[in-house]
CSV table of C-alpha atoms in Angstrom, one decimal:
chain,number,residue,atom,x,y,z
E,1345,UNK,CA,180.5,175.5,96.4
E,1346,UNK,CA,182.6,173.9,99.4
E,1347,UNK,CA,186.8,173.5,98.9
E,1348,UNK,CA,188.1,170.3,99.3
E,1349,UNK,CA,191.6,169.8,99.2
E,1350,UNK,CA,193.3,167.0,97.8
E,1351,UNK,CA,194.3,164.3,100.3
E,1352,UNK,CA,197.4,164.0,101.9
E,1353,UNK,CA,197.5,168.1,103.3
E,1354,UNK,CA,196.7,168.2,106.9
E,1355,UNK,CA,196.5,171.9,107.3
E,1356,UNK,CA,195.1,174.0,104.2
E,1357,UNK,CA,197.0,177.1,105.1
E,1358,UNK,CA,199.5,178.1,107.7
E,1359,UNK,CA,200.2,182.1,107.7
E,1360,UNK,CA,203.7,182.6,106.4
E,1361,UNK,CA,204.9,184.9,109.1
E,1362,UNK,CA,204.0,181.8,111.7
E,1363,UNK,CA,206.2,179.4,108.9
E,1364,UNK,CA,209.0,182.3,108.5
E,1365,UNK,CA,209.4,182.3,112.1
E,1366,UNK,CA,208.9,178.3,113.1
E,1367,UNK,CA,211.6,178.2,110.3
E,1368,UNK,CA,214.2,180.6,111.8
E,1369,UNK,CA,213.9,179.7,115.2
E,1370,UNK,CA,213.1,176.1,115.0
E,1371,UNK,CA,209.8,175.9,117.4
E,1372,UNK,CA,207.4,173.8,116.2
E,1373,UNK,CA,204.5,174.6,114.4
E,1374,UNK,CA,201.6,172.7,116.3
E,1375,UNK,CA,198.3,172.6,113.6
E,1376,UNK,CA,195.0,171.1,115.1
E,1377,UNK,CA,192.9,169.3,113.3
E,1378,UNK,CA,189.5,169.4,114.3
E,1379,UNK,CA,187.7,166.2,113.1
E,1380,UNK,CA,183.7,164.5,113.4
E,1381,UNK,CA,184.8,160.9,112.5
E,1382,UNK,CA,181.7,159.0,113.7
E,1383,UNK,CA,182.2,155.8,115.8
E,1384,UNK,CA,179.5,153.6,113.9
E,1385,UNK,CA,179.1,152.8,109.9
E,1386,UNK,CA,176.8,155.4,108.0
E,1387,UNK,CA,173.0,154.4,108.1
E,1388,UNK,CA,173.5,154.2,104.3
E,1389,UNK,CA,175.9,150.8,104.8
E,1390,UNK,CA,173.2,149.3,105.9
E,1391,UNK,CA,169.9,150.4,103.9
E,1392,UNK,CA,171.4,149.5,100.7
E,1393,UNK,CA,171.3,145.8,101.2
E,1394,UNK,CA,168.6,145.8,102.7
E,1395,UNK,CA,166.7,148.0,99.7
E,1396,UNK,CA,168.4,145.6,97.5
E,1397,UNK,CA,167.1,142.5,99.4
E,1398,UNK,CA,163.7,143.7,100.0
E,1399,UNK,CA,163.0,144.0,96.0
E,1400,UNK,CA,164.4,140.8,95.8
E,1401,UNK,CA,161.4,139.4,98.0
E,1402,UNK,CA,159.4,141.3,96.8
E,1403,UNK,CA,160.3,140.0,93.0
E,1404,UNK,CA,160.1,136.6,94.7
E,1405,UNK,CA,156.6,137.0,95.9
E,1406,UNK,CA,155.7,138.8,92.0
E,1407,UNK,CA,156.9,135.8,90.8
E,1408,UNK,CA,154.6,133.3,92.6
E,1409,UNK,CA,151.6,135.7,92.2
E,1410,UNK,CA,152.1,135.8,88.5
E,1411,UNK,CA,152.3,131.8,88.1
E,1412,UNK,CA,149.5,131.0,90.3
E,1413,UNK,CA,147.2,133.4,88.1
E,1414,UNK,CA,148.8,131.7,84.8
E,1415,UNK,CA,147.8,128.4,86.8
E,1416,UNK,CA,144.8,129.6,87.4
E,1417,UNK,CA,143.3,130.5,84.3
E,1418,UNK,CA,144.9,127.8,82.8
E,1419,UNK,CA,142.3,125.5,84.8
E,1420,UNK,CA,139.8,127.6,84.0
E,1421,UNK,CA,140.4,127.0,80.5
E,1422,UNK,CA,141.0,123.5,80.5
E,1423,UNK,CA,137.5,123.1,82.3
E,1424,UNK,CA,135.3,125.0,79.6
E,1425,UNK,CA,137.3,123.1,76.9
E,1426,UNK,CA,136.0,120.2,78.7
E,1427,UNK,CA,132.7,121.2,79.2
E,1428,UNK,CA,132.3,122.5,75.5
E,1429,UNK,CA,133.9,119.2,74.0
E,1430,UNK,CA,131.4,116.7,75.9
E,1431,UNK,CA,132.1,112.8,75.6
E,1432,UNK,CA,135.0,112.0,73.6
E,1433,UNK,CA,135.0,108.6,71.9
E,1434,UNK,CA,137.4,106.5,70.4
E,1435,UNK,CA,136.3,102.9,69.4
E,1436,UNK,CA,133.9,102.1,71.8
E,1437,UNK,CA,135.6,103.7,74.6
E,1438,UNK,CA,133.7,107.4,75.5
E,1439,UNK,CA,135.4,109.1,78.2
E,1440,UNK,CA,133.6,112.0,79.6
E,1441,UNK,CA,135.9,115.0,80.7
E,1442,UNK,CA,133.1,117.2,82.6
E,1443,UNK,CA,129.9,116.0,84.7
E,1444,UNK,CA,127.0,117.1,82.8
E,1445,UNK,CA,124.7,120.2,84.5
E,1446,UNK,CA,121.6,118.6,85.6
């Protein structure tokens, strides 16, 4: 399992006898820091909006799939109602809601 130390500490050990002697005779201590910041934004920045975005379209398109079936069948059934039904009449006023099959 990797050590991370907490943030703030720029070196995680200096060797005491370096420290000891920095301290008596007042040189410096000079710690390096070797770091691989990157210059651009992570690829993951990027992907996540765009993953979240895609199944948003992709919901979207779902969406007008699933009502253009519902609209779909619901014609069909309106026209075998229609069919089945033949004339209806009320008074003398017959309206015919299919063409009969010749």
């Amino acid at each position: 399992m990797d050590h991370r130390d907490p943030p703030g500490i720029i070196a995680p050990h200096i060797p005491a006898d370096a420290y000891r002697r920095a301290e008596a005779t007042g040189q410096p201590v000079v710690i390096v820091v070797h770091t691989t910041d990157q210059s651009g934004r992570p690829l993951r920045h990027y992907l996540f909006p765009l993953a979240i975005a895609g199944a948003a379209a992709l919901g979207g398109w779902g969406l007008v799939a699933a009502l253009c079936a519902l609209l779909d069948a619901a014609a069909h059934t309106v026209t075998v109602i229609a069919q089945t039904a033949g004339p209806i009449g009320i008074g003398g006023i017959t309206l015919r809601l299919a063409r009969p099959k010749h």
